[in-house]
């Protein structure tokens, strides 16, 4: 599509004021509760539809299918998707390259308009998108709403950030010259998101890439393909020209084909450490015909700790640990999987945690139960295996098994293992499920040492009333996102730019002022004045 045609399909739209986080829905209000129930019913009637690959704006079907199942009722098919092979990765790359010829020269303002329109469409259908997340990955209503709100935030935030980059200037104008600094796009990127924030992370990485003028081959997780297909529809409705985002559903095989492709210019990945490191290695290998060094943006796992100091507000600490450990069943990279508690309050803390965890309800997220199923059978077995390991490494004081149910849903009890050694496997390896290890330490100094003693460095929290301890933690607690006297989950776009240290990733700081730079290269243009 020519640049002149593009200006007729994307209607200009300017940001309305400064960036503000999308407010969360209050489901206690009966109007919102009804709207959500209505959306669940409408989306319920749409389950099981078949969706196509989208390459260069064309719809494609393939031989092999991916069935997205409701983890609360695995017999219920949420969507049937086309599994892409290496040949589709090739076609998608060709389509992305073709679209890049014009998209890179489309004005920042028009590219920004695409994001703002998409945000408006999603806001209008917020309850519907929440319902898709409930069915596809088992989020409760508030968790689904947080994912949708973050999606809108990313679109609105990156739109404004793009306009800021568009008007960037070099720090100095050299005498006798006109100096400019232009942030130009990189090319075609592979965007590979995880399943756990299947809307926000998938849409956020995609939006950041395209608003800078890149084109994308999007390969969503096989556990959450439907929400990505729905996002593609939104982008098209918002006026996205063909080939700017190409949708290739599939697993590791098509992921590898995209990472290896000589024309892939960058890879934006969020997911596990193992896959991230594999991508890092493969992307570093120069392929025949490749004329650039591939850029990787890798956001990986965590083994996040909350330190509870002896002088902490116990009520707040218990609530914060429980919300961080068991919100969305611990399936967040930022989830607290280690509570590190000072000796004087250790026993009292255990007692309070045990009582609080006993109140947690587990059940079908369609009914808005706090804890739903984990995402699939493999995840459930992996988590139960970690719990078995934990039984040999500590004392299970809550949970410890699967929750049996008539629907065959993949429910695991919220599980707390006390008296865990800092070096135990369950204190070192990411479990990505509702399993909390509690570690006893003699004092604050030891707490910080234990907190830092993993290969990860994503999020962390400290509960203490002592300002000096907080100041000390801000210097030595080695994480990308550090929180004081609050939970370790729930990063807000703009306020908490998100990304981790060490094996938690390349610290890309999604939702922050530096993020778009990762999707551009800066060109300095100097003109001698006459
Ligand atoms: P995953 O690594 O299994 O999969 C992530 C994506 O990579 C999926 O789209 C998957 O299909 C694809 N993939 C798998 N193998 C591949 C390969 N060999 N080559 C290319 N692509 C491949 O992760 P997941 O289970 O979807 O997500 C959970 C993980 O993501 C956890 O480790 C969690 O901590 C992490 N996570 C990190 C952040 C963050 O911001 N740091 C945010 C969310 C999730």
Coordinates of C-alpha atoms and ligand atoms in Angstrom, one line a residue:
X1 CA 0.0 0.0 0.0
X2 CA 1.4 3.4 -1.0
X3 CA 2.0 6.1 1.7
X4 CA -0.7 8.3 0.2
X5 CA -3.3 5.5 0.4
X6 CA -2.3 4.8 4.0
X7 CA -3.3 8.4 5.0
X8 CA -6.8 7.5 3.8
X9 CA -7.2 4.4 5.8
X10 CA -5.8 5.7 9.1
X11 CA -7.7 8.7 10.1
X12 CA -5.6 11.2 12.1
X13 CA -6.2 11.2 15.8
X14 CA -4.3 13.2 18.4
X15 CA -3.8 12.1 22.0
X16 CA -6.4 13.6 24.3
X17 CA -4.3 15.3 27.0
X18 CA -1.5 13.8 29.0
X19 CA -1.2 10.1 29.6
X20 CA -3.4 8.8 32.4
X21 CA -3.6 5.1 33.5
X22 CA -6.9 3.5 32.4
X23 CA -9.1 3.2 35.5
X24 CA -9.9 -0.3 36.7
X25 CA -13.5 -1.5 36.6
X26 CA -15.3 -1.7 39.9
X27 CA -17.1 -5.0 39.6
X28 CA -18.9 -4.3 42.9
X29 CA -21.1 -1.9 41.0
X30 CA -24.1 -3.8 39.7
X31 CA -23.9 -2.1 36.3
X32 CA -20.4 -3.4 35.8
X33 CA -21.2 -6.8 37.1
X34 CA -24.1 -7.0 34.7
X35 CA -22.0 -5.8 31.8
X36 CA -19.4 -8.5 32.6
X37 CA -22.0 -11.3 32.9
X38 CA -23.5 -10.1 29.6
X39 CA -20.0 -10.1 27.9
X40 CA -19.3 -13.6 29.3
X41 CA -22.5 -14.8 27.7
X42 CA -21.9 -13.2 24.4
X43 CA -18.3 -14.4 24.2
X44 CA -19.4 -17.8 25.5
X45 CA -21.6 -18.1 22.3
X46 CA -18.5 -17.3 20.2
X47 CA -16.3 -20.0 21.6
X48 CA -15.0 -22.7 19.3
X49 CA -14.7 -20.5 16.1
X50 CA -11.9 -21.0 13.7
X51 CA -9.4 -18.2 13.1
X52 CA -6.9 -17.7 10.2
X53 CA -3.3 -16.7 9.9
X54 CA -3.1 -13.1 8.7
X55 CA -0.2 -12.5 6.3
X56 CA 0.0 -9.3 4.2
X57 CA -3.7 -8.8 5.0
X58 CA -4.7 -12.1 3.5
X59 CA -6.4 -14.8 5.5
X60 CA -4.8 -18.3 5.4
X61 CA -5.7 -21.7 6.6
X62 CA -3.1 -24.5 7.2
X63 CA -3.3 -28.3 7.6
X64 CA -2.3 -28.4 11.3
X65 CA -4.6 -26.8 13.9
X66 CA -4.0 -25.4 17.4
X67 CA -6.9 -25.8 19.8
X68 CA -7.1 -23.3 22.5
X69 CA -8.9 -24.8 25.5
X70 CA -10.5 -23.3 28.6
X71 CA -8.2 -24.3 31.5
X72 CA -11.3 -24.4 33.8
X73 CA -13.1 -26.7 31.5
X74 CA -10.6 -28.3 29.1
X75 CA -13.5 -29.9 27.1
X76 CA -14.5 -26.4 26.0
X77 CA -12.6 -25.2 22.9
X78 CA -12.1 -21.4 23.0
X79 CA -10.8 -21.1 19.4
X80 CA -9.3 -23.2 16.6
X81 CA -6.2 -21.7 15.0
X82 CA -4.0 -22.4 12.0
X83 CA -0.5 -23.7 12.9
X84 CA 2.1 -21.9 10.8
X85 CA 5.1 -23.8 9.4
X86 CA 8.5 -22.5 8.3
X87 CA 6.9 -21.6 4.9
X88 CA 4.4 -19.3 6.5
X89 CA 7.2 -17.6 8.5
X90 CA 8.9 -17.0 5.1
X91 CA 5.7 -15.6 3.6
X92 CA 5.1 -13.4 6.7
X93 CA 8.6 -12.1 6.5
X94 CA 8.2 -11.2 2.8
X95 CA 4.9 -9.4 3.6
X96 CA 6.5 -7.6 6.5
X97 CA 9.4 -6.5 4.3
X98 CA 7.0 -5.2 1.6
X99 CA 4.9 -3.3 4.1
X100 CA 8.1 -1.8 5.6
X101 CA 8.9 -0.1 2.3
X102 CA 6.1 2.4 2.9
X103 CA 5.3 2.1 6.6
X104 CA 8.7 3.3 7.7
X105 CA 8.0 6.6 5.9
X106 CA 4.4 7.1 7.2
X107 CA 4.4 10.1 9.6
X108 CA 4.8 9.5 13.3
X109 CA 1.5 11.3 13.7
X110 CA -0.4 8.8 11.5
X111 CA 1.3 5.8 13.1
X112 CA 0.4 7.2 16.5
X113 CA -3.2 7.6 15.3
X114 CA -3.4 3.8 14.7
X115 CA -2.5 3.1 18.3
X116 CA -4.9 5.6 19.7
X117 CA -7.8 4.3 17.5
X118 CA -7.0 0.7 18.6
X119 CA -7.0 1.9 22.3
X120 CA -10.4 3.5 21.8
X121 CA -11.9 0.4 20.2
X122 CA -10.6 -1.8 23.0
X123 CA -11.9 0.6 25.6
X124 CA -15.4 0.5 24.0
X125 CA -15.3 -3.4 24.2
X126 CA -13.5 -3.7 27.4
X127 CA -15.9 -6.2 29.0
X128 CA -15.8 -8.4 25.9
X129 CA -12.0 -8.5 26.0
X130 CA -12.1 -9.3 29.7
X131 CA -14.4 -12.2 28.9
X132 CA -12.0 -13.6 26.3
X133 CA -9.2 -13.6 28.9
X134 CA -11.5 -15.4 31.4
X135 CA -12.2 -18.2 29.0
X136 CA -8.8 -18.5 27.3
X137 CA -6.3 -18.3 30.2
X138 CA -8.5 -18.5 33.3
X139 CA -8.2 -14.9 34.7
X140 CA -10.7 -13.8 37.3
X141 CA -12.6 -10.6 36.4
X142 CA -10.2 -8.1 38.0
X143 CA -7.1 -9.8 36.7
X144 CA -8.7 -9.8 33.2
X145 CA -9.6 -6.1 33.6
X146 CA -6.0 -5.3 34.7
X147 CA -4.7 -7.0 31.5
X148 CA -7.1 -5.1 29.3
X149 CA -6.4 -1.8 31.1
X150 CA -2.6 -2.3 30.7
X151 CA -3.2 -3.0 27.0
X152 CA -4.9 0.4 26.6
X153 CA -2.2 2.0 28.7
X154 CA 0.6 0.6 26.5
X155 CA -1.2 1.9 23.3
X156 CA -1.9 5.3 24.8
X157 CA 1.6 5.6 26.4
X158 CA 3.6 4.6 23.4
X159 CA 1.6 6.8 21.1
X160 CA 2.6 9.8 23.2
X161 CA 6.2 8.6 23.5
X162 CA 6.4 8.3 19.8
X163 CA 5.4 11.9 19.3
X164 CA 8.2 12.8 21.8
X165 CA 10.7 10.9 19.8
X166 CA 9.5 12.5 16.6
X167 CA 10.5 15.8 17.9
X168 CA 13.8 14.8 19.4
X169 CA 16.8 17.2 19.0
X170 CA 20.5 16.6 19.5
X171 CA 21.7 18.2 22.8
X172 CA 23.8 20.8 20.9
X173 CA 23.5 22.7 17.7
X174 CA 27.0 23.0 16.3
X175 CA 27.8 26.6 15.1
X176 CA 27.2 27.0 11.4
X177 CA 25.2 23.8 11.1
X178 CA 21.6 22.6 11.4
X179 CA 21.8 19.4 13.4
X180 CA 19.1 16.8 13.7
X181 CA 18.6 13.5 15.4
X182 CA 16.2 11.2 13.7
X183 CA 14.9 8.0 15.3
X184 CA 14.4 5.6 12.4
X185 CA 12.9 2.2 12.5
X186 CA 14.9 -1.0 12.3
X187 CA 12.9 -3.3 9.9
X188 CA 10.8 -6.4 10.3
X189 CA 10.7 -7.8 13.9
X190 CA 9.5 -11.0 15.4
X191 CA 7.3 -10.4 18.4
X192 CA 7.0 -13.5 20.6
X193 CA 4.9 -13.0 23.7
X194 CA 4.0 -15.3 26.6
X195 CA 0.6 -16.6 27.5
X196 CA 0.2 -15.0 31.0
X197 CA -0.4 -11.4 30.0
X198 CA -1.6 -12.5 26.6
X199 CA -3.2 -9.2 25.7
X200 CA -1.0 -6.5 27.3
X201 CA 2.4 -7.9 26.6
X202 CA 1.4 -9.2 23.1
X203 CA -0.1 -5.9 22.2
X204 CA 2.5 -3.8 24.0
X205 CA 5.5 -5.2 22.2
X206 CA 3.7 -5.1 18.9
X207 CA 2.5 -1.5 19.4
X208 CA 6.0 -0.3 20.4
X209 CA 7.5 -1.8 17.3
X210 CA 4.9 -0.5 14.7
X211 CA 4.6 3.0 16.1
X212 CA 8.3 3.4 15.4
X213 CA 7.8 2.4 11.8
X214 CA 8.8 -1.2 12.0
X215 CA 6.7 -4.1 10.7
X216 CA 6.1 -7.2 12.7
X217 CA 5.6 -10.9 12.5
X218 CA 3.6 -11.7 15.6
X219 CA 3.8 -15.2 17.0
X220 CA 1.6 -15.5 20.0
X221 CA 1.6 -18.3 22.6
X222 CA -0.2 -21.5 21.7
X223 CA -2.0 -21.1 25.0
X224 CA -3.5 -17.8 24.1
X225 CA -3.9 -17.5 20.3
X226 CA -7.5 -16.2 20.3
X227 CA -6.9 -13.0 22.1
X228 CA -4.1 -12.2 19.6
X229 CA -6.4 -12.9 16.6
X230 CA -9.0 -10.6 18.2
X231 CA -6.2 -7.9 18.5
X232 CA -5.4 -8.3 14.8
X233 CA -9.1 -7.5 14.0
X234 CA -8.9 -4.4 16.2
X235 CA -5.7 -3.2 14.4
X236 CA -7.4 -3.7 11.0
X237 CA -10.5 -1.9 12.1
X238 CA -8.3 0.9 13.3
X239 CA -6.9 1.2 9.8
X240 CA -3.7 -0.8 9.9
X241 CA -2.4 -1.3 6.3
X242 CA -1.8 -4.9 5.2
X243 CA 1.5 -6.5 6.2
X244 CA 2.3 -4.1 9.1
X245 CA 1.5 -6.9 11.6
X246 CA 1.4 -10.4 10.3
X247 CA -0.1 -13.1 12.5
X248 CA 1.7 -16.5 12.5
X249 CA 0.3 -18.8 15.1
X250 CA 2.4 -21.7 16.3
X251 CA 4.9 -23.0 18.8
X252 CA 8.7 -23.3 19.0
X253 CA 9.2 -24.4 15.4
X254 CA 7.8 -21.3 13.8
X255 CA 9.3 -19.2 16.6
X256 CA 12.7 -20.6 15.7
X257 CA 12.2 -20.1 12.0
X258 CA 11.4 -16.4 12.7
X259 CA 14.4 -15.9 15.0
X260 CA 16.8 -17.5 12.5
X261 CA 15.5 -15.7 9.4
X262 CA 18.2 -13.5 7.9
X263 CA 15.8 -10.7 7.3
X264 CA 14.6 -10.6 10.9
X265 CA 16.0 -7.3 12.2
X266 CA 15.0 -7.6 15.9
X267 CA 13.2 -10.0 18.2
X268 CA 11.0 -8.8 21.0
X269 CA 10.5 -11.7 23.4
X270 CA 8.9 -12.1 26.8
X271 CA 8.8 -15.6 28.3
X272 CA 10.9 -18.1 30.2
X273 CA 14.6 -17.9 30.8
X274 CA 15.3 -21.1 28.9
X275 CA 13.6 -19.9 25.7
X276 CA 14.9 -16.4 26.0
X277 CA 18.5 -17.7 26.3
X278 CA 17.9 -19.9 23.3
X279 CA 16.7 -17.0 21.3
X280 CA 19.6 -14.9 22.4
X281 CA 22.0 -17.6 21.1
X282 CA 20.3 -18.2 17.8
X283 CA 19.9 -14.5 17.1
X284 CA 23.6 -14.0 17.6
X285 CA 24.5 -16.4 14.8
X286 CA 24.8 -14.6 11.5
X287 CA 22.8 -16.2 8.7
X288 CA 23.7 -16.2 5.0
X289 CA 22.7 -12.9 3.5
X290 CA 22.2 -11.2 6.8
X291 CA 23.6 -7.7 6.8
X292 CA 22.9 -6.5 10.4
X293 CA 23.4 -7.6 14.0
X294 CA 20.0 -8.8 15.2
X295 CA 18.7 -6.9 18.2
X296 CA 17.0 -8.8 21.0
X297 CA 14.7 -7.4 23.7
X298 CA 14.3 -10.3 26.2
X299 CA 12.2 -10.2 29.3
X300 CA 12.3 -13.4 31.2
X301 CA 11.4 -15.1 34.5
X302 CA 11.8 -14.3 38.1
X303 CA 12.2 -15.7 41.6
X304 CA 10.8 -12.7 43.3
X305 CA 11.2 -12.1 47.1
X306 CA 9.3 -10.1 49.7
X307 CA 11.3 -9.2 52.8
X308 CA 9.3 -8.9 55.9
X309 CA 11.3 -7.1 58.5
X310 CA 10.7 -7.5 62.3
X311 CA 9.4 -3.9 62.5
X312 CA 6.9 -4.3 59.5
X313 CA 3.2 -3.7 59.6
X314 CA 2.2 -7.3 59.8
X315 CA -1.3 -6.9 58.4
X316 CA 0.0 -5.1 55.4
X317 CA 2.8 -7.6 54.9
X318 CA 0.5 -10.6 55.0
X319 CA -1.9 -9.0 52.5
X320 CA 1.0 -8.0 50.2
X321 CA 2.6 -11.4 50.3
X322 CA -0.7 -13.2 49.6
X323 CA -1.7 -10.9 46.8
X324 CA 1.8 -11.2 45.2
X325 CA 2.0 -15.0 45.6
X326 CA -1.5 -16.1 44.7
X327 CA -2.9 -13.3 42.5
X328 CA -3.6 -15.1 39.1
X329 CA -2.3 -18.2 40.8
X330 CA 1.2 -17.0 41.0
X331 CA 1.4 -17.1 37.2
X332 CA 3.1 -13.7 37.0
X333 CA 6.8 -13.0 36.4
X334 CA 6.5 -10.6 39.3
X335 CA 4.8 -13.1 41.6
X336 CA 6.3 -13.4 45.1
X337 CA 7.6 -17.0 45.4
X338 CA 9.9 -16.3 48.4
X339 CA 8.8 -14.6 51.6
X340 CA 12.0 -13.9 53.6
X341 CA 11.0 -13.2 57.2
X342 CA 13.1 -12.1 60.1
X343 CA 13.4 -14.5 63.0
X344 CA 11.5 -12.5 65.8
X345 CA 8.3 -12.4 63.8
X346 CA 8.7 -15.7 61.8
X347 CA 6.3 -17.9 63.7
X348 CA 3.6 -15.2 64.0
X349 CA 3.9 -14.5 60.3
X350 CA 3.5 -18.2 59.4
X351 CA 0.4 -18.4 61.5
X352 CA -1.1 -15.3 59.9
X353 CA -0.3 -16.5 56.4
X354 CA -1.8 -19.9 57.0
X355 CA -5.1 -18.3 58.3
X356 CA -5.2 -15.9 55.3
X357 CA -4.5 -18.5 52.7
X358 CA -7.3 -20.7 54.2
X359 CA -9.7 -17.9 53.1
X360 CA -8.7 -18.0 49.4
X361 CA -11.4 -19.4 47.2
X362 CA -10.5 -21.6 44.2
X363 CA -12.9 -22.1 41.3
X364 CA -14.2 -21.2 37.9
X365 CA -13.1 -17.6 37.0
X366 CA -16.4 -17.2 35.0
X367 CA -17.9 -17.0 38.4
X368 CA -15.2 -14.5 39.4
X369 CA -13.6 -16.8 42.0
X370 CA -10.2 -15.3 43.2
X371 CA -8.0 -18.2 42.1
X372 CA -8.8 -20.0 38.9
X373 CA -7.1 -22.9 37.1
X374 CA -3.4 -22.9 36.0
X375 CA -3.0 -22.6 32.3
X376 CA -2.8 -26.2 31.1
X377 CA -2.2 -29.7 32.1
X378 CA 1.6 -29.6 31.6
X379 CA 1.8 -26.5 33.9
X380 CA -0.3 -28.2 36.5
X381 CA 1.9 -31.3 36.5
X382 CA 5.0 -29.2 36.6
X383 CA 3.7 -27.2 39.6
X384 CA 2.5 -30.4 41.5
X385 CA 6.0 -31.8 40.9
X386 CA 7.6 -28.7 42.4
X387 CA 5.3 -29.1 45.4
X388 CA 6.5 -32.7 45.8
X389 CA 10.1 -31.5 45.7
X390 CA 9.0 -28.8 48.3
X391 CA 7.7 -31.5 50.6
X392 CA 11.2 -32.8 50.9
X393 CA 12.7 -29.3 51.3
X394 CA 10.4 -27.8 53.9
X395 CA 7.1 -28.0 55.8
X396 CA 3.8 -27.6 53.8
X397 CA 1.6 -25.4 56.0
X398 CA -1.1 -24.8 53.4
X399 CA -2.4 -26.5 50.3
X400 CA -0.1 -29.0 48.6
X401 CA -2.3 -30.7 46.0
X402 CA -4.6 -30.5 43.0
X403 CA -8.2 -29.4 43.6
X404 CA -10.4 -32.1 42.1
X405 CA -13.4 -31.0 40.2
X406 CA -16.1 -32.4 37.8
X407 CA -14.9 -30.3 34.9
X408 CA -11.4 -31.6 34.9
X409 CA -10.1 -28.0 35.4
X410 CA -6.4 -27.6 36.2
X411 CA -6.8 -26.2 39.7
X412 CA -3.9 -26.3 42.3
X413 CA -4.4 -25.3 45.9
X414 CA -2.6 -22.2 47.1
X415 CA 0.5 -23.8 48.7
X416 CA 2.8 -22.5 51.4
X417 CA 6.0 -24.3 52.3
X418 CA 7.7 -23.1 55.4
X419 CA 11.3 -23.5 56.7
X420 CA 12.8 -23.6 53.2
X421 CA 16.5 -23.2 52.9
X422 CA 17.6 -20.2 50.7
X423 CA 19.5 -22.7 48.4
X424 CA 16.6 -25.2 48.1
X425 CA 15.3 -25.9 44.6
X426 CA 11.9 -24.4 45.3
X427 CA 13.7 -21.3 46.5
X428 CA 15.8 -21.0 43.4
X429 CA 13.8 -22.3 40.4
X430 CA 10.9 -20.4 38.9
X431 CA 7.7 -22.5 39.5
X432 CA 5.2 -20.1 37.9
X433 CA 2.3 -21.3 40.0
X434 CA 0.7 -20.8 43.4
X435 CA 3.6 -22.0 45.6
X436 CA 5.2 -19.7 48.2
X437 CA 8.4 -20.6 50.0
X438 CA 8.9 -19.0 53.4
X439 CA 12.5 -18.6 54.5
X440 CA 13.6 -17.7 58.0
X441 CA 16.6 -15.2 58.4
X442 CA 18.2 -13.9 61.5
X443 CA 18.2 -10.2 60.5
X444 CA 17.7 -7.6 57.8
X445 CA 21.2 -7.9 56.4
X446 CA 20.8 -11.7 55.9
X447 CA 17.4 -11.1 54.4
X448 CA 18.9 -8.9 51.6
X449 CA 21.7 -11.4 51.0
X450 CA 19.1 -14.2 50.6
X451 CA 16.9 -12.0 48.4
X452 CA 19.8 -11.4 46.0
X453 CA 21.0 -15.0 46.0
X454 CA 19.3 -16.2 42.9
X455 CA 20.2 -15.9 39.2
X456 CA 17.1 -13.7 38.7
X457 CA 16.5 -10.1 39.5
X458 CA 13.0 -9.0 38.4
X459 CA 10.8 -7.7 41.3
X460 CA 11.2 -7.5 45.0
X461 CA 9.4 -5.9 48.0
X462 CA 10.5 -4.8 51.4
X463 CA 8.1 -4.4 54.3
X464 CA 9.6 -2.3 57.1
X465 CA 8.8 0.9 59.1
X466 CA 12.5 1.9 59.1
X467 CA 13.5 4.5 56.5
X468 CA 17.2 3.5 56.8
X469 CA 16.4 0.0 55.8
X470 CA 14.5 1.2 52.8
X471 CA 17.3 3.4 51.7
X472 CA 19.8 0.6 52.1
X473 CA 17.5 -1.8 50.0
X474 CA 17.2 0.8 47.2
X475 CA 21.0 0.6 46.9
X476 CA 21.6 -3.1 47.3
X477 CA 18.5 -5.1 46.4
X478 CA 19.3 -6.2 42.9
X479 CA 16.0 -6.1 41.0
X480 CA 14.6 -4.1 38.1
X481 CA 11.4 -3.3 40.0
X482 CA 11.6 -2.7 43.7
X483 CA 8.6 -1.9 45.9
X484 CA 8.4 -0.7 49.5
X485 CA 5.6 -1.6 51.8
X486 CA 3.4 -2.8 48.9
X487 CA 3.0 -6.0 46.8
X488 CA 5.6 -6.9 44.2
X489 CA 3.0 -7.3 41.4
X490 CA 0.8 -4.9 39.5
X491 CA 3.3 -2.6 37.8
X492 CA 1.6 0.4 36.2
X493 CA 2.5 1.7 32.8
X494 CA 4.4 5.0 33.1
X495 CA 4.8 4.8 36.9
X496 CA 6.7 1.6 37.1
X497 CA 8.7 1.0 33.9
X498 CA 9.1 -2.8 33.9
X499 CA 12.0 -5.1 33.3
X500 CA 14.5 -7.2 35.2
X501 CA 18.2 -7.7 35.9
X502 CA 20.5 -10.7 35.5
X503 CA 18.6 -13.8 34.1
X504 CA 15.3 -11.9 34.3
X505 CA 16.2 -10.2 31.1
X506 CA 17.6 -7.2 29.3
X507 CA 15.9 -4.7 31.5
X508 CA 14.0 -3.2 28.6
X509 CA 11.6 -1.2 30.9
X510 CA 8.3 -1.7 29.1
X511 CA 6.0 1.2 29.8
X512 CA 8.9 3.6 30.4
X513 CA 10.5 6.5 28.6
X514 CA 13.4 4.4 27.2
X515 CA 11.4 1.6 25.7
X516 CA 10.7 2.9 22.2
X517 CA 14.5 3.5 21.7
X518 CA 14.8 -0.3 21.6
X519 CA 12.8 -0.3 18.4
X520 CA 14.7 2.4 16.6
X521 CA 18.1 3.5 15.6
X522 CA 19.2 7.1 15.7
X523 CA 20.4 8.9 12.6
X524 CA 22.4 12.1 13.1
X525 CA 21.9 14.5 10.2
X526 CA 24.2 17.6 10.0
X527 CA 23.7 20.2 7.3
X528 CA 26.2 23.1 6.8
X529 CA 24.3 26.4 6.8
X530 CA 25.1 28.8 3.9
Ligands
LIG1 P1 7.7 -19.6 27.2 O1 9.1 -19.2 27.2 O2 7.4 -21.1 27.3 O3 7.0 -19.1 25.8 C1 7.0 -17.7 25.5 C2 6.8 -17.6 24.0 O4 8.0 -18.2 23.3 C3 5.6 -18.4 23.4 O5 5.0 -17.6 22.4 C4 6.2 -19.6 22.9 O6 5.4 -20.3 21.9 C5 7.5 -19.2 22.3 N1 8.5 -20.2 22.2 C6 8.7 -21.3 22.9 N2 9.8 -21.9 22.5 C7 10.4 -21.2 21.5 C8 11.6 -21.3 20.8 N3 12.4 -22.3 20.9 N4 11.9 -20.3 19.9 C9 11.1 -19.2 19.8 N5 9.9 -19.1 20.5 C10 9.6 -20.0 21.3 O7 7.0 -18.8 28.3 P2 5.4 -18.8 28.8 O8 5.1 -20.1 29.5 O9 4.5 -18.4 27.6 O10 5.4 -17.6 29.8 C11 5.8 -17.7 31.1 C12 7.2 -17.2 31.3 O11 7.3 -15.9 30.9 C13 7.6 -17.2 32.8 O12 9.0 -17.6 32.9 C14 7.5 -15.7 33.2 O13 8.2 -15.3 34.3 C15 7.9 -15.0 31.9 N6 7.3 -13.7 31.8 C16 8.2 -12.7 32.0 C17 7.7 -11.3 32.0 C18 8.7 -10.2 32.1 O14 8.3 -9.1 31.8 N7 9.9 -10.4 32.5 C19 6.4 -11.1 31.8 C20 5.5 -12.2 31.6 C21 6.0 -13.5 31.7

